[in-house]
Amino acid sequence: MLEVVMNKPIMIALDFPSVSQVNQFLNQFEDPSQLTVKIGMELFYQAGPEVVKQIKQRGCKIFLDLKLFDIPHTVEKAMEQLGALGVDYTTVHTLGGQAMMEAAKRGLKAGAEKAGLPEPHLLGVTELTSISQTVLENEQNCKLPMNEQVVALAKLAQKSGCDGVITSALELKDLTSALGTDFEYVVPGIRMQQDAAGDQSRVATPATAKADGAFAIVVGRPITQSQNPIAAYERYIKDWNLK
């Protein structure tokens, strides 16, 4: 397997409906401890915290992507539970506002401290990569251009104590210009040119995302649904590692 730049990870989205399919997928890798994987709503709601523990036993780094969005007290108490699970990254919606994101940060810190674990990185979700400018204007009633909306939400996340944001690659240049390069920009909607975009509206290749300032990228179906997941993963690593 090609060597990954571990401090700038490719996060594999484990969007499977069952733990058995997750294990089937991970068993194909000679050393799963080198992987960073994303556990999303589909898998977590089916299997619960136990799946996090099982995958953690393999040595994987874990991005638990539940996109919490509720009143500050509820989010804080939920984050205490997530902070005690031993995940490395987790998410909160930036549209929930500063008080909610600050509460999320407090909860993560408290949960991790109680469990004697490192505090997970808190990432703020800006606009989903499935949201187009048309949807932003006509359904969310936001009159800002997409890049200005994402930058505004990212600034609020940074002010609220988040470690980074989830953003499409198309906003990266604006974000690094406005917020600097020390913030963690995690980019879903990553596709090689030959791969289908699926339900993603704002996509980019790994090399483009990295050149524009991405801290990490998230790749799901092009790897997990490939006939040869190892080869697909290595293809993405190779492009991600391009200088």
mmCIF file of C-alpha atoms in Angstrom:
data_model
loop_
_atom_site.group_PDB
_atom_site.id
_atom_site.type_symbol
_atom_site.label_atom_id
_atom_site.label_comp_id
_atom_site.label_asym_id
_atom_site.label_seq_id
_atom_site.Cartn_x
_atom_site.Cartn_y
_atom_site.Cartn_z
ATOM 1 C CA MET A 1 0.000 0.000 0.000
ATOM 2 C CA LEU A 2 1.238 3.472 -0.843
ATOM 3 C CA GLU A 3 2.358 5.592 2.072
ATOM 4 C CA VAL A 4 -0.161 8.216 3.160
ATOM 5 C CA VAL A 5 0.774 11.616 4.539
ATOM 6 C CA MET A 6 -0.736 10.751 7.918
ATOM 7 C CA ASN A 7 -1.017 14.320 9.196
ATOM 8 C CA LYS A 8 -3.134 15.113 6.116
ATOM 9 C CA PRO A 9 -5.449 12.124 5.972
ATOM 10 C CA ILE A 10 -7.752 10.643 3.395
ATOM 11 C CA MET A 11 -10.887 9.771 5.351
ATOM 12 C CA ILE A 12 -12.768 6.778 3.946
ATOM 13 C CA ALA A 13 -16.527 7.157 4.436
ATOM 14 C CA LEU A 14 -17.839 3.827 5.751
ATOM 15 C CA ASP A 15 -21.354 4.351 4.442
ATOM 16 C CA PHE A 16 -22.492 0.777 4.942
ATOM 17 C CA PRO A 17 -25.814 -0.376 6.454
ATOM 18 C CA SER A 18 -24.269 -3.032 8.713
ATOM 19 C CA VAL A 19 -21.190 -3.796 10.801
ATOM 20 C CA SER A 20 -20.623 -7.048 8.895
ATOM 21 C CA GLN A 21 -20.195 -5.086 5.653
ATOM 22 C CA VAL A 22 -17.811 -2.688 7.386
ATOM 23 C CA ASN A 23 -15.698 -5.600 8.608
ATOM 24 C CA GLN A 24 -15.788 -7.169 5.171
ATOM 25 C CA PHE A 25 -14.442 -3.937 3.717
ATOM 26 C CA LEU A 26 -11.760 -3.321 6.355
ATOM 27 C CA ASN A 27 -10.563 -6.934 6.224
ATOM 28 C CA GLN A 28 -9.316 -6.284 2.697
ATOM 29 C CA PHE A 29 -6.619 -3.953 4.034
ATOM 30 C CA GLU A 30 -3.377 -5.492 5.227
ATOM 31 C CA ASP A 31 -2.965 -2.867 7.960
ATOM 32 C CA PRO A 32 -6.224 -1.050 8.810
ATOM 33 C CA SER A 33 -4.412 0.871 11.559
ATOM 34 C CA GLN A 34 -3.056 3.135 8.804
ATOM 35 C CA LEU A 35 -6.582 4.217 7.845
ATOM 36 C CA THR A 36 -8.691 7.180 8.890
ATOM 37 C CA VAL A 37 -12.364 6.294 8.486
ATOM 38 C CA LYS A 38 -15.598 8.251 8.689
ATOM 39 C CA ILE A 39 -18.567 6.838 10.557
ATOM 40 C CA GLY A 40 -21.738 8.628 9.520
ATOM 41 C CA MET A 41 -25.384 8.564 10.504
ATOM 42 C CA GLU A 42 -26.344 5.416 8.579
ATOM 43 C CA LEU A 43 -23.826 3.193 10.336
ATOM 44 C CA PHE A 44 -23.944 4.860 13.762
ATOM 45 C CA TYR A 45 -27.734 4.797 13.974
ATOM 46 C CA GLN A 46 -27.696 1.098 13.042
ATOM 47 C CA ALA A 47 -24.853 -0.063 15.288
ATOM 48 C CA GLY A 48 -24.369 2.681 17.893
ATOM 49 C CA PRO A 49 -21.234 3.410 19.955
ATOM 50 C CA GLU A 50 -20.187 -0.241 19.796
ATOM 51 C CA VAL A 51 -19.135 0.104 16.150
ATOM 52 C CA VAL A 52 -16.806 2.964 17.135
ATOM 53 C CA LYS A 53 -15.173 0.731 19.751
ATOM 54 C CA GLN A 54 -14.796 -2.162 17.315
ATOM 55 C CA ILE A 55 -13.177 -0.046 14.629
ATOM 56 C CA LYS A 56 -10.991 1.681 17.209
ATOM 57 C CA GLN A 57 -9.653 -1.756 18.202
ATOM 58 C CA ARG A 58 -8.282 -2.082 14.680
ATOM 59 C CA GLY A 59 -6.210 1.054 15.293
ATOM 60 C CA CYS A 60 -8.064 3.247 12.821
ATOM 61 C CA LYS A 61 -8.435 6.956 13.377
ATOM 62 C CA ILE A 62 -12.130 7.816 13.448
ATOM 63 C CA PHE A 63 -14.085 10.773 12.151
ATOM 64 C CA LEU A 64 -17.569 10.496 13.701
ATOM 65 C CA ASP A 65 -19.766 12.641 11.482
ATOM 66 C CA LEU A 66 -23.146 13.156 13.192
ATOM 67 C CA LYS A 67 -23.534 16.885 12.477
ATOM 68 C CA LEU A 68 -25.123 17.816 15.803
ATOM 69 C CA PHE A 69 -27.640 20.642 15.601
ATOM 70 C CA ASP A 70 -29.843 21.431 18.628
ATOM 71 C CA ILE A 71 -30.072 23.806 21.563
ATOM 72 C CA PRO A 72 -26.688 24.397 23.277
ATOM 73 C CA HIS A 73 -27.416 22.332 26.410
ATOM 74 C CA THR A 74 -28.502 19.279 24.427
ATOM 75 C CA VAL A 75 -25.479 19.499 22.122
ATOM 76 C CA GLU A 76 -23.102 19.930 25.065
ATOM 77 C CA LYS A 77 -24.408 16.806 26.828
ATOM 78 C CA ALA A 78 -24.355 14.794 23.590
ATOM 79 C CA MET A 79 -20.777 15.867 22.920
ATOM 80 C CA GLU A 80 -19.748 14.698 26.377
ATOM 81 C CA GLN A 81 -20.785 11.205 25.304
ATOM 82 C CA LEU A 82 -18.941 11.463 22.000
ATOM 83 C CA GLY A 83 -15.827 12.860 23.669
ATOM 84 C CA ALA A 84 -15.625 9.723 25.822
ATOM 85 C CA LEU A 85 -15.741 7.363 22.814
ATOM 86 C CA GLY A 86 -12.155 7.949 21.706
ATOM 87 C CA VAL A 87 -12.961 9.393 18.279
ATOM 88 C CA ASP A 88 -10.490 11.750 16.648
ATOM 89 C CA TYR A 89 -12.855 14.139 14.866
ATOM 90 C CA THR A 90 -16.562 14.972 15.115
ATOM 91 C CA THR A 91 -18.955 17.551 13.701
ATOM 92 C CA VAL A 92 -21.474 20.222 14.612
ATOM 93 C CA HIS A 93 -23.559 22.452 12.338
ATOM 94 C CA THR A 94 -22.281 26.021 12.128
ATOM 95 C CA LEU A 95 -25.831 27.250 11.478
ATOM 96 C CA GLY A 96 -26.590 26.395 15.107
ATOM 97 C CA GLY A 97 -24.743 29.540 16.125
ATOM 98 C CA GLN A 98 -21.854 30.513 18.378
ATOM 99 C CA ALA A 99 -23.425 29.475 21.692
ATOM 100 C CA MET A 100 -24.144 26.000 20.367
ATOM 101 C CA MET A 101 -20.641 25.504 18.958
ATOM 102 C CA GLU A 102 -19.048 26.741 22.179
ATOM 103 C CA ALA A 103 -21.228 24.288 24.101
ATOM 104 C CA ALA A 104 -20.148 21.501 21.767
ATOM 105 C CA LYS A 105 -16.500 22.301 22.457
ATOM 106 C CA ARG A 106 -17.085 22.276 26.223
ATOM 107 C CA GLY A 107 -18.879 18.951 26.038
ATOM 108 C CA LEU A 108 -16.151 17.307 23.972
ATOM 109 C CA LYS A 109 -13.455 18.508 26.363
ATOM 110 C CA ALA A 110 -15.366 17.343 29.447
ATOM 111 C CA GLY A 111 -16.154 13.926 27.988
ATOM 112 C CA ALA A 112 -12.591 13.313 26.862
ATOM 113 C CA GLU A 113 -11.151 14.423 30.217
ATOM 114 C CA LYS A 114 -13.476 12.093 32.144
ATOM 115 C CA ALA A 115 -12.430 9.189 29.956
ATOM 116 C CA GLY A 116 -8.728 10.089 30.092
ATOM 117 C CA LEU A 117 -8.598 10.484 26.305
ATOM 118 C CA PRO A 118 -7.342 13.174 23.913
ATOM 119 C CA GLU A 119 -9.952 15.757 23.028
ATOM 120 C CA PRO A 120 -11.431 15.151 19.548
ATOM 121 C CA HIS A 121 -11.102 17.840 16.929
ATOM 122 C CA LEU A 122 -14.376 19.729 16.472
ATOM 123 C CA LEU A 123 -15.298 20.492 12.873
ATOM 124 C CA GLY A 124 -18.073 22.873 11.877
ATOM 125 C CA VAL A 125 -20.273 21.885 8.936
ATOM 126 C CA THR A 126 -20.753 24.889 6.632
ATOM 127 C CA GLU A 127 -22.855 24.232 3.512
ATOM 128 C CA LEU A 128 -23.230 20.605 2.413
ATOM 129 C CA THR A 129 -21.536 19.732 -0.872
ATOM 130 C CA SER A 130 -24.941 18.669 -2.205
ATOM 131 C CA ILE A 131 -26.197 22.273 -1.882
ATOM 132 C CA SER A 132 -26.005 24.352 -5.047
ATOM 133 C CA GLN A 133 -26.201 28.137 -5.369
ATOM 134 C CA THR A 134 -29.786 27.730 -6.581
ATOM 135 C CA VAL A 135 -30.768 25.759 -3.484
ATOM 136 C CA LEU A 136 -28.957 28.242 -1.253
ATOM 137 C CA GLU A 137 -30.968 31.114 -2.733
ATOM 138 C CA ASN A 138 -34.382 29.529 -3.309
ATOM 139 C CA GLU A 139 -34.675 27.049 -0.431
ATOM 140 C CA GLN A 140 -32.428 28.441 2.301
ATOM 141 C CA ASN A 141 -33.322 32.021 1.324
ATOM 142 C CA CYS A 142 -29.683 33.069 1.621
ATOM 143 C CA LYS A 143 -28.822 35.864 -0.783
ATOM 144 C CA LEU A 144 -25.055 35.633 -0.297
ATOM 145 C CA PRO A 145 -22.954 33.938 -2.966
ATOM 146 C CA MET A 146 -21.947 30.429 -1.838
ATOM 147 C CA ASN A 147 -18.312 31.338 -1.188
ATOM 148 C CA GLU A 148 -19.283 34.322 1.009
ATOM 149 C CA GLN A 149 -21.787 32.221 2.957
ATOM 150 C CA VAL A 150 -19.206 29.507 3.622
ATOM 151 C CA VAL A 151 -16.540 32.007 4.681
ATOM 152 C CA ALA A 152 -18.978 33.713 7.055
ATOM 153 C CA LEU A 153 -19.941 30.401 8.674
ATOM 154 C CA ALA A 154 -16.286 29.334 8.900
ATOM 155 C CA LYS A 155 -15.343 32.595 10.625
ATOM 156 C CA LEU A 156 -18.086 31.980 13.169
ATOM 157 C CA ALA A 157 -16.826 28.423 13.712
ATOM 158 C CA GLN A 158 -13.278 29.647 14.279
ATOM 159 C CA LYS A 159 -14.510 32.322 16.696
ATOM 160 C CA SER A 160 -16.507 29.651 18.563
ATOM 161 C CA GLY A 161 -13.483 27.417 19.180
ATOM 162 C CA CYS A 162 -13.861 24.855 16.392
ATOM 163 C CA ASP A 163 -10.641 23.298 15.094
ATOM 164 C CA GLY A 164 -11.783 23.433 11.490
ATOM 165 C CA VAL A 165 -14.690 23.204 9.110
ATOM 166 C CA ILE A 166 -16.212 20.893 6.544
ATOM 167 C CA THR A 167 -16.259 22.660 3.194
ATOM 168 C CA SER A 168 -16.255 21.940 -0.498
ATOM 169 C CA ALA A 169 -12.983 22.409 -2.358
ATOM 170 C CA LEU A 170 -14.458 25.292 -4.338
ATOM 171 C CA GLU A 171 -14.373 27.564 -1.276
ATOM 172 C CA LEU A 172 -10.864 26.630 -0.105
ATOM 173 C CA LYS A 173 -8.999 29.571 -1.620
ATOM 174 C CA ASP A 174 -11.434 32.049 -0.099
ATOM 175 C CA LEU A 175 -11.229 30.293 3.269
ATOM 176 C CA THR A 176 -7.451 30.187 3.474
ATOM 177 C CA SER A 177 -7.332 33.836 2.437
ATOM 178 C CA ALA A 178 -9.862 34.868 5.098
ATOM 179 C CA LEU A 179 -8.985 32.500 7.969
ATOM 180 C CA GLY A 180 -5.384 31.422 7.342
ATOM 181 C CA THR A 181 -3.799 28.028 6.784
ATOM 182 C CA ASP A 182 -3.692 26.774 10.404
ATOM 183 C CA PHE A 183 -7.429 26.027 10.466
ATOM 184 C CA GLU A 184 -8.411 22.469 9.463
ATOM 185 C CA TYR A 185 -10.313 22.372 6.169
ATOM 186 C CA VAL A 186 -11.879 18.937 5.662
ATOM 187 C CA VAL A 187 -13.237 18.441 2.159
ATOM 188 C CA PRO A 188 -15.886 15.932 1.063
ATOM 189 C CA GLY A 189 -17.157 15.746 -2.528
ATOM 190 C CA ILE A 190 -13.798 14.448 -3.741
ATOM 191 C CA ARG A 191 -13.816 12.623 -7.071
ATOM 192 C CA MET A 192 -11.192 11.639 -9.601
ATOM 193 C CA GLN A 193 -12.093 12.907 -13.082
ATOM 194 C CA GLN A 194 -13.182 9.431 -14.218
ATOM 195 C CA ASP A 195 -15.503 8.873 -11.222
ATOM 196 C CA ALA A 196 -19.194 9.793 -11.130
ATOM 197 C CA ALA A 197 -20.128 12.838 -9.055
ATOM 198 C CA GLY A 198 -23.263 11.109 -7.712
ATOM 199 C CA ASP A 199 -25.346 13.474 -5.552
ATOM 200 C CA GLN A 200 -22.462 15.902 -4.999
ATOM 201 C CA SER A 201 -22.841 19.343 -6.628
ATOM 202 C CA ARG A 202 -19.431 20.841 -5.776
ATOM 203 C CA VAL A 203 -16.573 18.407 -6.413
ATOM 204 C CA ALA A 204 -12.791 18.428 -6.959
ATOM 205 C CA THR A 205 -9.891 16.011 -7.333
ATOM 206 C CA PRO A 206 -7.598 15.182 -4.375
ATOM 207 C CA ALA A 207 -4.646 17.036 -5.893
ATOM 208 C CA THR A 208 -6.707 20.171 -6.523
ATOM 209 C CA ALA A 209 -8.087 20.149 -2.981
ATOM 210 C CA LYS A 210 -4.624 19.733 -1.478
ATOM 211 C CA ALA A 211 -3.106 22.488 -3.621
ATOM 212 C CA ASP A 212 -5.867 24.851 -2.513
ATOM 213 C CA GLY A 213 -5.276 24.205 1.205
ATOM 214 C CA ALA A 214 -7.254 21.121 2.275
ATOM 215 C CA PHE A 215 -6.214 19.564 5.598
ATOM 216 C CA ALA A 216 -8.015 16.307 4.823
ATOM 217 C CA ILE A 217 -10.371 14.869 2.228
ATOM 218 C CA VAL A 218 -13.328 12.508 2.552
ATOM 219 C CA VAL A 219 -13.900 9.806 -0.072
ATOM 220 C CA GLY A 220 -16.688 7.245 0.088
ATOM 221 C CA ARG A 221 -18.374 5.448 -2.782
ATOM 222 C CA PRO A 222 -15.505 5.714 -5.318
ATOM 223 C CA ILE A 223 -13.522 3.524 -2.879
ATOM 224 C CA THR A 224 -16.117 1.519 -0.946
ATOM 225 C CA GLN A 225 -18.176 0.587 -4.008
ATOM 226 C CA SER A 226 -15.190 -0.077 -6.252
ATOM 227 C CA GLN A 227 -14.627 -3.595 -7.557
ATOM 228 C CA ASN A 228 -11.076 -3.224 -6.199
ATOM 229 C CA PRO A 229 -11.189 -0.969 -3.109
ATOM 230 C CA ILE A 230 -7.444 -1.261 -2.412
ATOM 231 C CA ALA A 231 -6.543 -0.123 -5.924
ATOM 232 C CA ALA A 232 -9.097 2.696 -5.745
ATOM 233 C CA TYR A 233 -7.758 3.850 -2.362
ATOM 234 C CA GLU A 234 -4.187 3.827 -3.656
ATOM 235 C CA ARG A 235 -5.265 5.818 -6.720
ATOM 236 C CA TYR A 236 -6.683 8.510 -4.440
ATOM 237 C CA ILE A 237 -3.594 8.436 -2.201
ATOM 238 C CA LYS A 238 -1.330 8.890 -5.209
ATOM 239 C CA ASP A 239 -3.256 11.936 -6.417
ATOM 240 C CA TRP A 240 -3.489 13.344 -2.839
ATOM 241 C CA ASN A 241 0.265 12.974 -2.370
ATOM 242 C CA LEU A 242 1.143 14.857 -5.548
ATOM 243 C CA LYS A 243 3.332 17.860 -4.775
#
